[in-house]
Coordinates of C-alpha atoms in Angstrom, one line a residue:
X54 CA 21.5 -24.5 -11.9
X55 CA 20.8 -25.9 -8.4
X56 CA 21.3 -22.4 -6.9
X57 CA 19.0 -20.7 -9.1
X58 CA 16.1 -23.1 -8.5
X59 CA 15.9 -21.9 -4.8
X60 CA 16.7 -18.7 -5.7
X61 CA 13.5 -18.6 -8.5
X62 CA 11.2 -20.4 -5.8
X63 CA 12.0 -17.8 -2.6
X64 CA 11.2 -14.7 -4.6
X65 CA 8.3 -16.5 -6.2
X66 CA 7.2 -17.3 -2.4
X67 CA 7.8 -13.7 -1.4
X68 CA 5.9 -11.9 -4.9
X69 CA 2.8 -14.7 -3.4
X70 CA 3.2 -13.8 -0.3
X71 CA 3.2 -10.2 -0.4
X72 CA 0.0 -9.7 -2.0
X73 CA -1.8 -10.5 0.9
X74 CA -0.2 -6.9 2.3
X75 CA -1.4 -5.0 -0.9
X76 CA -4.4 -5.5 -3.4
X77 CA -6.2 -3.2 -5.2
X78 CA -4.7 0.7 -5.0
X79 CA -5.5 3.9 -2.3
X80 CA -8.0 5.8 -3.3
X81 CA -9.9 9.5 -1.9
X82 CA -13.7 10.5 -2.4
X83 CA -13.5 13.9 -4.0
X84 CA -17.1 14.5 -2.0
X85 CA -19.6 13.1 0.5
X86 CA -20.2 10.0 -0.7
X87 CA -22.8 7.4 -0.2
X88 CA -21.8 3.6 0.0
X89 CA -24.1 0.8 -0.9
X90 CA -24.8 -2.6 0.1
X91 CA -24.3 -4.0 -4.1
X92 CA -23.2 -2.0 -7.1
X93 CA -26.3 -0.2 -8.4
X94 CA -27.5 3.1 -7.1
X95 CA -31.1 1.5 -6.0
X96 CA -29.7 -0.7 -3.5
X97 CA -29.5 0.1 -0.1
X98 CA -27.4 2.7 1.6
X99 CA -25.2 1.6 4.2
X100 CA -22.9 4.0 4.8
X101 CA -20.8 7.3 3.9
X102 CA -17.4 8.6 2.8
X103 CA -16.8 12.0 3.9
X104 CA -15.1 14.5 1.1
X105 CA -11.2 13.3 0.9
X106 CA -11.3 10.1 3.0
X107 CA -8.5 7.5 2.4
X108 CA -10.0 4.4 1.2
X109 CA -8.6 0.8 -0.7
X110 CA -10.2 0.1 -3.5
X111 CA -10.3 -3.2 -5.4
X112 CA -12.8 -5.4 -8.4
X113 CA -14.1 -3.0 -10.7
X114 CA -16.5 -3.8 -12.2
X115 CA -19.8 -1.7 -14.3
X116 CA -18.4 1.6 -13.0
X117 CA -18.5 0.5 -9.3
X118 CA -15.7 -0.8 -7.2
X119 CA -15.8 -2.6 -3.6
X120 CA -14.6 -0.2 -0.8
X121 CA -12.3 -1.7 1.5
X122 CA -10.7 0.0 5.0
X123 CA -7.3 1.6 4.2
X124 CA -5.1 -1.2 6.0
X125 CA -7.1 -3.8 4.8
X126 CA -4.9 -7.0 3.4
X127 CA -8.0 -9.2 2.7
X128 CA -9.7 -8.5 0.0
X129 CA -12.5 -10.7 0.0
X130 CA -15.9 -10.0 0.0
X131 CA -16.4 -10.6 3.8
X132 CA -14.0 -7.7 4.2
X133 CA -16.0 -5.0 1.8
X134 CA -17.7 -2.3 3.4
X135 CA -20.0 -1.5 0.9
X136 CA -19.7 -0.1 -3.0
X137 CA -18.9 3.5 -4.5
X138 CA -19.3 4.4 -8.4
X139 CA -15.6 4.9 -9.1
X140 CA -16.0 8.0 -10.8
X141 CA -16.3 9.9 -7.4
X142 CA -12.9 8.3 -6.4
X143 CA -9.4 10.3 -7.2
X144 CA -6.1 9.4 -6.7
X145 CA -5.0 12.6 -5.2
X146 CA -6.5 14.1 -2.1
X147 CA -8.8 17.2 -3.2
X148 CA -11.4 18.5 -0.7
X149 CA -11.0 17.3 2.3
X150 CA -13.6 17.6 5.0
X151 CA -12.9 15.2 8.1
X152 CA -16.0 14.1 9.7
X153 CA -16.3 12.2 13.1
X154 CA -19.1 9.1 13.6
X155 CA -20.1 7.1 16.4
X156 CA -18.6 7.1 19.9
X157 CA -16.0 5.5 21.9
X158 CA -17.7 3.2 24.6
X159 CA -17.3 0.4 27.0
X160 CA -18.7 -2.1 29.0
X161 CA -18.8 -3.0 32.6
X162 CA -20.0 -6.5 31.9
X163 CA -19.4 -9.5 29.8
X164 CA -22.0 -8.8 26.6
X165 CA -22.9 -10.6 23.8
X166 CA -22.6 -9.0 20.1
X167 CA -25.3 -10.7 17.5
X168 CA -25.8 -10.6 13.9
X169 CA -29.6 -9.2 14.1
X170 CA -30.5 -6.2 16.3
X171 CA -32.9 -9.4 18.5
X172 CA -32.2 -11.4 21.1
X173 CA -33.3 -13.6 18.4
X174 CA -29.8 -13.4 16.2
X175 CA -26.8 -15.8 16.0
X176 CA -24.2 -14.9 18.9
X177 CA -21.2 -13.8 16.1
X178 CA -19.1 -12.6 19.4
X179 CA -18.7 -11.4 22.9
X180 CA -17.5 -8.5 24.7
X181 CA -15.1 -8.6 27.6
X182 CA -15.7 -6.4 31.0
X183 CA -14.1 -3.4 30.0
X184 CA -13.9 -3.6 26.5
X185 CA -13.7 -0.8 24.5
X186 CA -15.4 -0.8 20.8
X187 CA -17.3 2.0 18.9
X188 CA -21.2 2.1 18.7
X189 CA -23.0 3.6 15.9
X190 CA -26.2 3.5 13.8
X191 CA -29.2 2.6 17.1
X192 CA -32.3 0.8 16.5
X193 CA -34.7 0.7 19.3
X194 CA -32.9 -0.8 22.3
X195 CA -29.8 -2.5 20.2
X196 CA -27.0 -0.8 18.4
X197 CA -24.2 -1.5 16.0
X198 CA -20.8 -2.3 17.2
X199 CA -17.6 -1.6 15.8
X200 CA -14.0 -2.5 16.1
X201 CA -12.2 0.9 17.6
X202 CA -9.5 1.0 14.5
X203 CA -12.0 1.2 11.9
X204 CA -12.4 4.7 9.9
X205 CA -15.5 4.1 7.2
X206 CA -18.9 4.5 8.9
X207 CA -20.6 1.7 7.3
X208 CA -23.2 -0.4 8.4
X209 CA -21.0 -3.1 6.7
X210 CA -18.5 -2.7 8.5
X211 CA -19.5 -3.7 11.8
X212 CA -19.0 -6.4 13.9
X213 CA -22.6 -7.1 14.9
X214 CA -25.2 -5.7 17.3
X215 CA -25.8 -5.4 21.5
X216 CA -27.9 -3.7 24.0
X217 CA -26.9 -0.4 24.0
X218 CA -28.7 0.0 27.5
X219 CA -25.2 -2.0 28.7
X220 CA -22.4 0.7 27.2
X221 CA -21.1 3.8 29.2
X222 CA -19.1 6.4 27.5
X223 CA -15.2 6.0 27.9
X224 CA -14.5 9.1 29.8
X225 CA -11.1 10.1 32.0
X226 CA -11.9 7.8 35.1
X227 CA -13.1 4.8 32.8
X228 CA -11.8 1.4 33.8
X229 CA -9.0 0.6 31.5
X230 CA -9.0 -1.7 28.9
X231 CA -8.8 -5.4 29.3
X232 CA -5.1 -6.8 28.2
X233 CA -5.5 -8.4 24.1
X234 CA -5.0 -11.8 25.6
X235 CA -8.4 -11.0 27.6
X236 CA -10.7 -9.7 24.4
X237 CA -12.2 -11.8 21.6
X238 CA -9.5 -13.7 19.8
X239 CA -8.4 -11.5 16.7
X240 CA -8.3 -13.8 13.4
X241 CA -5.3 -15.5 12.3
X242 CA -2.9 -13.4 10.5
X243 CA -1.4 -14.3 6.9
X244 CA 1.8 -15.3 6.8
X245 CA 4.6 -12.6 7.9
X246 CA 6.9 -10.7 4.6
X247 CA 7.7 -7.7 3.7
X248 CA 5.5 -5.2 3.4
X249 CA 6.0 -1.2 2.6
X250 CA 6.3 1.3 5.5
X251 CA 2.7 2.2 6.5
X252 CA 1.5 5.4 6.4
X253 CA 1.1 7.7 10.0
X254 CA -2.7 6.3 10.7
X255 CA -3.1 9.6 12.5
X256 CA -3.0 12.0 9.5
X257 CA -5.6 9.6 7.5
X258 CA -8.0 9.6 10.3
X259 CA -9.9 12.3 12.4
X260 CA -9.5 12.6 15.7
X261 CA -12.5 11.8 17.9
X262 CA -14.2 14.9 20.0
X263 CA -13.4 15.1 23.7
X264 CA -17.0 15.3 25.4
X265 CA -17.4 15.9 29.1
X266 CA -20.0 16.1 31.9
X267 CA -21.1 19.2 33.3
X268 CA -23.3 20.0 36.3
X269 CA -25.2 23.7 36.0
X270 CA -24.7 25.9 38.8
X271 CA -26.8 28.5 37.0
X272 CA -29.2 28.8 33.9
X273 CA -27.7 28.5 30.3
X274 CA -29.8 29.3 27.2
X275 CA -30.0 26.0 24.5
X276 CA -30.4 27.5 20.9
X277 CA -31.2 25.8 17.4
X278 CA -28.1 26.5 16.1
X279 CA -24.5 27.9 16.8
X280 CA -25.5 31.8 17.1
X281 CA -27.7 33.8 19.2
X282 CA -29.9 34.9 16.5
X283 CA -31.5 31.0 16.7
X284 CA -34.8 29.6 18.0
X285 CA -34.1 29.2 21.8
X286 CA -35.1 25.4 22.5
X287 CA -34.7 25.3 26.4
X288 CA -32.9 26.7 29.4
X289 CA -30.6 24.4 31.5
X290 CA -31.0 24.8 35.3
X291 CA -28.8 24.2 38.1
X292 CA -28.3 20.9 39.4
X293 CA -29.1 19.8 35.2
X294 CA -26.7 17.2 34.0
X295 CA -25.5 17.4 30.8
X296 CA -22.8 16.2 28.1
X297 CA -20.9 19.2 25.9
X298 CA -18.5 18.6 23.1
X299 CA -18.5 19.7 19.4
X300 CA -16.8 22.5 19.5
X301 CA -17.2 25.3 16.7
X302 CA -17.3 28.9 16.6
X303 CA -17.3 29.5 20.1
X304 CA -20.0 27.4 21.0
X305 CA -20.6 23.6 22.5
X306 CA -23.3 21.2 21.5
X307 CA -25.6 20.0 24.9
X308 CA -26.2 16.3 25.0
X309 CA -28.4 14.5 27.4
X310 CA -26.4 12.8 30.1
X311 CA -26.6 9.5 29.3
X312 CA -26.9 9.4 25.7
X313 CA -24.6 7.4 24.1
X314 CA -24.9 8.6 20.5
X315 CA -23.6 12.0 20.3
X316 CA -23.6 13.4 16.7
X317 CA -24.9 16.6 16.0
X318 CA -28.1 15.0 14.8
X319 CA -29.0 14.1 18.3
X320 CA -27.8 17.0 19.9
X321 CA -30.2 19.4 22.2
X322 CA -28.7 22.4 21.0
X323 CA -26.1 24.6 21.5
X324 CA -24.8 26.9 23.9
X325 CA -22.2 29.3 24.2
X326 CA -19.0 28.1 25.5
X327 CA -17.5 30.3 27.7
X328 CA -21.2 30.4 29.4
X329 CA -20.7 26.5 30.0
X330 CA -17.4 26.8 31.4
X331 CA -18.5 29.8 33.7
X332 CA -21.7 28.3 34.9
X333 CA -20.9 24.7 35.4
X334 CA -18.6 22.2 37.0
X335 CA -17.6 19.0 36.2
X336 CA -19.5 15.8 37.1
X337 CA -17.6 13.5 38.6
X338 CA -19.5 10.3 39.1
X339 CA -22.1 10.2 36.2
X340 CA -19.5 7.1 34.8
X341 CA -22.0 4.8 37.1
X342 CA -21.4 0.9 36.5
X343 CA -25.3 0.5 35.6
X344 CA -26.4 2.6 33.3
X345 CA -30.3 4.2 33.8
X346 CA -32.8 6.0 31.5
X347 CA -33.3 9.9 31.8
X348 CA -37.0 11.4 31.8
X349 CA -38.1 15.0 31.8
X350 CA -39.2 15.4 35.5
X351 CA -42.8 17.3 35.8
X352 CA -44.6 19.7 37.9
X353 CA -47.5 18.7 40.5
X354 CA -49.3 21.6 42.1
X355 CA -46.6 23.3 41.1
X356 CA -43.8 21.4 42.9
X357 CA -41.4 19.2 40.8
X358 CA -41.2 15.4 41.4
X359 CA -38.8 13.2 41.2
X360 CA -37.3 9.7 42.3
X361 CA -34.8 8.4 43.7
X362 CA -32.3 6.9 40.8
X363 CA -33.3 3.4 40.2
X364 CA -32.2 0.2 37.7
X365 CA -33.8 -0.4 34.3
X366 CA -35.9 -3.2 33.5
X367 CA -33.8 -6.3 33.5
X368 CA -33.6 -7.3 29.5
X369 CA -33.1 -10.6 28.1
X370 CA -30.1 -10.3 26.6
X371 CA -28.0 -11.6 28.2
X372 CA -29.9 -13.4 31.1
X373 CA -27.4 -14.9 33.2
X374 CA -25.1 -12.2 34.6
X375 CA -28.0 -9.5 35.1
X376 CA -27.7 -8.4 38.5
X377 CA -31.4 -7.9 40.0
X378 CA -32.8 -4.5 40.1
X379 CA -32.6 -2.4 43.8
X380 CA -36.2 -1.5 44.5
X381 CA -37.0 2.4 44.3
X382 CA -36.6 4.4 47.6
X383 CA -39.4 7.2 48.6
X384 CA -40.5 10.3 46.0
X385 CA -38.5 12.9 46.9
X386 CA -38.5 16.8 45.8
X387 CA -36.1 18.2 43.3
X388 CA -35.0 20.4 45.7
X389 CA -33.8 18.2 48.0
X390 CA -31.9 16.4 45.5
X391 CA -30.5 19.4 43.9
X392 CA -29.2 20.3 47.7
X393 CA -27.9 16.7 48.5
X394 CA -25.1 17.2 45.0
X395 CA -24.2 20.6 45.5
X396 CA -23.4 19.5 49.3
X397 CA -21.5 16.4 48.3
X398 CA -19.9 18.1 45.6
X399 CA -20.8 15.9 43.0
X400 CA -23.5 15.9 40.0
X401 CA -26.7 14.8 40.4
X402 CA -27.8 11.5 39.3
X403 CA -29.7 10.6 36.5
X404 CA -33.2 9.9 37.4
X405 CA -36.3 7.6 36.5
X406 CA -39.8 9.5 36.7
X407 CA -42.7 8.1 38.5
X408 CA -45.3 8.7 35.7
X409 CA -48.3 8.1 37.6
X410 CA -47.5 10.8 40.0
X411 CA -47.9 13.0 37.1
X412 CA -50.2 11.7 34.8
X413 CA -52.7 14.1 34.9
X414 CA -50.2 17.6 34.7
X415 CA -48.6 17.0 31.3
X416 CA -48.8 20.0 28.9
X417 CA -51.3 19.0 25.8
X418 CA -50.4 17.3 22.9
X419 CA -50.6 19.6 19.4
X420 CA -53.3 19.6 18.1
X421 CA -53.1 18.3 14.4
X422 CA -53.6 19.9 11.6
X423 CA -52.6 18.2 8.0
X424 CA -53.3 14.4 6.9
X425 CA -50.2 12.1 5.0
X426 CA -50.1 8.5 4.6
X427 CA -53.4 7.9 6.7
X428 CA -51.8 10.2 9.4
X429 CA -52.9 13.1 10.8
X430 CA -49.9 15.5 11.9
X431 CA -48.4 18.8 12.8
X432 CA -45.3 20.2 12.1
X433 CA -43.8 22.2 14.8
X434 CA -40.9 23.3 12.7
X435 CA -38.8 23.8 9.5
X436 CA -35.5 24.7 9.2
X437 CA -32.7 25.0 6.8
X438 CA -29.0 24.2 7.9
X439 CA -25.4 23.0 7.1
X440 CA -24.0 19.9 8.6
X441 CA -20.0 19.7 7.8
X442 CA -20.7 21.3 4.5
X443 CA -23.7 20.0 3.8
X444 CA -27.4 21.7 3.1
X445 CA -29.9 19.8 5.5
X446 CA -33.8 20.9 5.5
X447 CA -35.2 19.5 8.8
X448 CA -38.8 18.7 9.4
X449 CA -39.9 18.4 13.1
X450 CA -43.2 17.0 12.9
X451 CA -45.7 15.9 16.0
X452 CA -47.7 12.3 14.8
X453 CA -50.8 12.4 16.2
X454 CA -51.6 8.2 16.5
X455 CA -52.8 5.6 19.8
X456 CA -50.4 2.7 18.2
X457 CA -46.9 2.6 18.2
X458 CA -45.8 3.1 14.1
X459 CA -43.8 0.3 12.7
X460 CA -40.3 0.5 11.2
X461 CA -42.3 0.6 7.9
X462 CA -45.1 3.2 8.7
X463 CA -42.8 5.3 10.3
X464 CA -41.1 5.5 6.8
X465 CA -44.0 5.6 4.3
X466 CA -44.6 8.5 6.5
X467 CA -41.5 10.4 6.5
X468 CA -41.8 9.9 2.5
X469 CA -44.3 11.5 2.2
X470 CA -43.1 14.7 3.6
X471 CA -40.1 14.4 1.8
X472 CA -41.3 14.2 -1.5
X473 CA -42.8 17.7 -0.3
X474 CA -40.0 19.0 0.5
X475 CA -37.0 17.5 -1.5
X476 CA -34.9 19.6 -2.8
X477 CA -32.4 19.0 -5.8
X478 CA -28.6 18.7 -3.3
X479 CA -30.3 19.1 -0.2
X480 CA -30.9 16.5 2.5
X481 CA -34.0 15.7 4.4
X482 CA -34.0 15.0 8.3
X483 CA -37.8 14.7 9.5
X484 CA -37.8 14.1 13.7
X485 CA -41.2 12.4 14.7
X486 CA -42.6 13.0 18.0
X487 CA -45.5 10.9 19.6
X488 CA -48.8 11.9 22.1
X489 CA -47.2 12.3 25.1
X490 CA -43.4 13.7 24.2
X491 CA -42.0 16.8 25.7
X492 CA -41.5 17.8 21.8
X493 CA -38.6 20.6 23.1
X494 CA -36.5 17.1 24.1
X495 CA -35.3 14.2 21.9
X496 CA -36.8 12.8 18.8
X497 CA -38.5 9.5 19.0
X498 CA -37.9 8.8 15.1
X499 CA -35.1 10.3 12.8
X500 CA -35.6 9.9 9.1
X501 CA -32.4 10.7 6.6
X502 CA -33.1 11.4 2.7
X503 CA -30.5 12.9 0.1
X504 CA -32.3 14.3 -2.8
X505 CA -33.2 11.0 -4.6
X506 CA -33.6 8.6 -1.2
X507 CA -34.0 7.5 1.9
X508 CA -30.5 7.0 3.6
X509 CA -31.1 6.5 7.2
X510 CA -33.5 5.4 10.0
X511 CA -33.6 4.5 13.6
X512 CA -35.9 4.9 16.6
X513 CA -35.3 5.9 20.1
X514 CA -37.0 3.8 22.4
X515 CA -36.1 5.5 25.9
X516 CA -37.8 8.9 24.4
X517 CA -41.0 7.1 25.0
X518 CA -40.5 7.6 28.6
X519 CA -43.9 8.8 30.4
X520 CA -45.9 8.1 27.6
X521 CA -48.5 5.8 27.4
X522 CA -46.4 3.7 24.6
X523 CA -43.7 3.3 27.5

C-alpha cells in the first residue's frame, strides 16, 4: 500500500505536468484565412492564415476557437493570436499555399519596443545591439516587432512597437547576433517532463526569401507585373541602388534600397532576372550603421542634384543614445557621385534631397477629376491581379488635398472607392498619393479590403519626402 501511494502521486504529477506541453489539438486552414481580435466576424482583423498553415487550436466556443502558434504550451489568453471560425479549420493538410510576411532585421543600437506605436506607450521591452527580430505591419514612423520563431502574421502576436527608422536588413555581412544571455530575458519556463518528439519546425514553416542589393551598371525596365506585356513603371539607371528578391517565373521584384518592408505590396515592380544579374553588381556597403531616408533626386536646368548622404532628424525615441547628426557637405552633381562608386567599386549611397534647390522644377500634380468623401481625386490606374492565389483589384488614386488626411479620413476615403469597386471574392488595395509625390514611386497610403471589409492600413511617412507635408 505504501508503494502504491507514491506510485499513484508521480504519475498524477507527470499527467499535471504534461499538459502544460499539449492543450488543445493541431489544426490546418483549408484557405486564406482572416483572424480576428474576438470571436465574431465584425471585430477587427488582425491578421491572416495562409491556405494549409499548421496552427493549435484550443476553447471553442459559438463556432470560433482561439488560434494559438504551433509550439505554443500556454494556452492562455495572453498567448492567443487572434480567433478563426472553426469551420475553416481541418485536421488534415489540404491546400497548401506557403506565404512569407515581414522581414528579418536588426539593430545597431540599444532600442526600446512599446505597447502603442508613440513615444507616448508603456516601454513593454528592449532590444539589444544587434538583435535580430522580425518587423511587420508599419504605421507612420513605428512598426510592429516580432519574435524571429513566430509563424502566424498577426498583429496579436507581436511583441510591441519601435522606430523602424532604427532597423537595417540582416544581410550576409550583418553583425551577428548577440549571445541569449545578452537579449531580453525569455519568460520562465514550466516545469521540465516529458513531452512528445516535436515535429521538424522546417517543413511547417516557409522559408524566408533571400533579398540582396544591387548597383545598375546599365538601364533595366520596371514593369507592373511579372511579364513583358505589363505597364512599364520606370527605368533603373546606372549607379541606382536597389533591393531584388521574390523570385517567380523568371523574374525579381525591385525594392527601394532602404526599405525595410518588402512584400510584394510594396514592391516597385518587377524586372527580368537574368537582366538584373547581367546589368548589376552587388552593393557592398549599403548595410550602413545609420540608416537614412531615400528621395527621388530632380532635374535643375536640366542637370540632376543631389547631396551628399546625410543623418535623419534625431527622433525622440529613444533620446539618450542618439548620436548627433554630421552636418551636410556641399551639393554635388549626380555625375560625380555616380563616378566616385563605380571608381571605389562600391554602390552608391543612399541620398537626402535638398528640396529647395528644386522647388520650382517638379512635374505638376494631376489634375482632379471625380469628388468622394469631400475629396476631390484622380485615379491614375486600375488593375486586376493575383497575389499567392488570390484575386486583388488595385486602385492607384492621386488625392488632391493642402492638409495631411488623418488615419480616419484616409479610410472613409478608401471606402468609398471600395464600395465602387468590391467585388464578391476579390480584394481591394487602393494606393493614395499626395500633391507633390513622384506617383511612379511608393505609395503614401495602402488601404486592404476583402469583399465584406476593411482588413489593413498603414501610412508611409518617408514618401512625403519633398513635399510640402514633409
Amino acid at each position: 500500500m505504501r508503494r502504491i501511494i507514491p506510485l499513484f502521486s508521480a504519475l498524477l504529477l507527470l499527467l499535471t505536468a504534461s499538459g502544460a506541453f499539449a492543450f488543445g489539438k493541431i489544426m490546418y486552414s483549408d484557405r486564406p484565412l482572416n483572424l480576428r481580435e474576438t470571436r465574431s466576424a465584425s471585430s477587427e482583423w488582425v491578421g491572416s492564415l495562409y491556405a494549409g498553415q499548421k496552427v493549435r487550436v484550443a476553447h471553442e466556443k459559438d463556432g470560433w476557437v482561439a488560434v494559438y502558434e504551433p509550439d505554443a504550451t500556454d494556452d492562455s489568453k495572453a498567448n492567443v493570436v487572434g480567433y478563426s471560425n472553426a469551420r475553416y479549420l481541418v485536421d488534415k493538410r489540404g491546400r497548401y499555399e506557403p506565404e512569407t510576411w515581414g522581414e528579418l532585421v536588426y539593430t545597431p543600437r540599444k532600442l526600446n519596443v512599446r505597447n502603442l506605436p508613440s513615444t507616448k506607450g508603456r516601454k513593454v521591452d528592449t532590444l539589444e545591439p544587434g538583435q535580430r527580430v522580425i518587423v511587420d505591419f508599419p504605421e507612420d514612423d513605428w512598426i510592429r516587432v516580432f519574435k524571429p520563431g513566430v509563424t502566424i502574421r498577426s498583429r496579436m502576436n507581436g511583441i510591441g512597437y519601435s522606430f523602424a527608422k532604427y532597423f537595417q536588413p540582416v544581410t550576409d555581412d550583418a553583425p551577428a547576433a548577440p549571445p541569449v544571455s545578452e537579449q531580453a530575458a525569455p519568460a520562465p519556463a514550466p516545469a521540465p517532463a516529458p513531452a512528445p518528439p516535436p515535429e521538424p519546425a522546417k517543413a511547417e514553416t516557409p522559408r524566408r526569401p533571400e533579398f540582396r542589393r544591387v548597383v545598375m551598371a546599365d538601364e533595366v525596365n520596371v514593369h507592373q507585373s511579372r511579364t513583358t506585356s505589363s505597364p512599364l513603371v520606370r527605368t533603373l539607371h546606372p549607379g541606382d541602388v536597389v533591393q531584388v528578391g521574390l523570385v517567380g517565373n523568371g523574374w525579381l521584384a525591385v525594392f527601394a534600397a532602404n526599405d525595410v518592408i518588402r512584400s510584394e505590396s510594396s514592391s516597385l515592380g518587377y524586372s527580368l532576372q537574368n537582366l538584373i544579374d547581367e546589368k548589376s553588381k552587388p552593393a557592398e556597403d549599403l548595410a550602413a550603421p545609420r540608416p537614412v531616408v531615400a528621395a527621388p533626386a530632380a532635374s535643375v536646368g536640366g542637370a540632376s542634384v543631389v547631396t551628399r548622404p546625410v543623418a535623419p532628424p534625431a527622433a525622440s525615441e529613444p533620446k539618450a543614445s542618439t548620436p548627433p547628426a554630421p552636418p551636410a557637405e556641399p551639393v554635388v552633381s549626380a555625375e560625380e557621385l555616380k563616378a566616385e562608386a563605380v571608381k571605389s567599386g562600391s554602390e552608391q549611397q543612399t541620398m537626402v534631397i535638398d528640396r529647395t534647390a528644386f522647388a520650382d522644377a517638379k512635374r505638376p500634380d494631376p489634375a482632379p477629376d471625380q469628388n468622394a468623401h469631400g475629396y476631390q481625386f484622380r485615379y491614375l490606374e486600375k488593375s486586376e491581379t493575383r497575389e499567392y492565389g488570390e484575386p486583388w483589384i488595385t486602385l492607384k488614386v492621386f488625392l488632391a488635398t493642402t492638409k495631411l488626411p488623418t488615419r480616419e479620413q484616409l479610410k472613409d476615403f478608401a471606402t468609398s472607392l471600395w464600395k465602387d469597386h468590391k467585388r464578391v471574392t476579390k480584394n481591394v488595395a487602393v494606393l493614395v498619393y499626395l500633391p507633390g509625390m513622384n506617383t511612379e514611386d511608393l505609395a503614401w497610403g495602402m488601404v486592404k479590403f476583402d469583399d465584406r471589409e476593411m482588413l489593413e492600413l498603414w501610412t508611409r511617412r518617408a514618401a512625403l519626402l519633398g513635399t510640402k507635408f514633409l
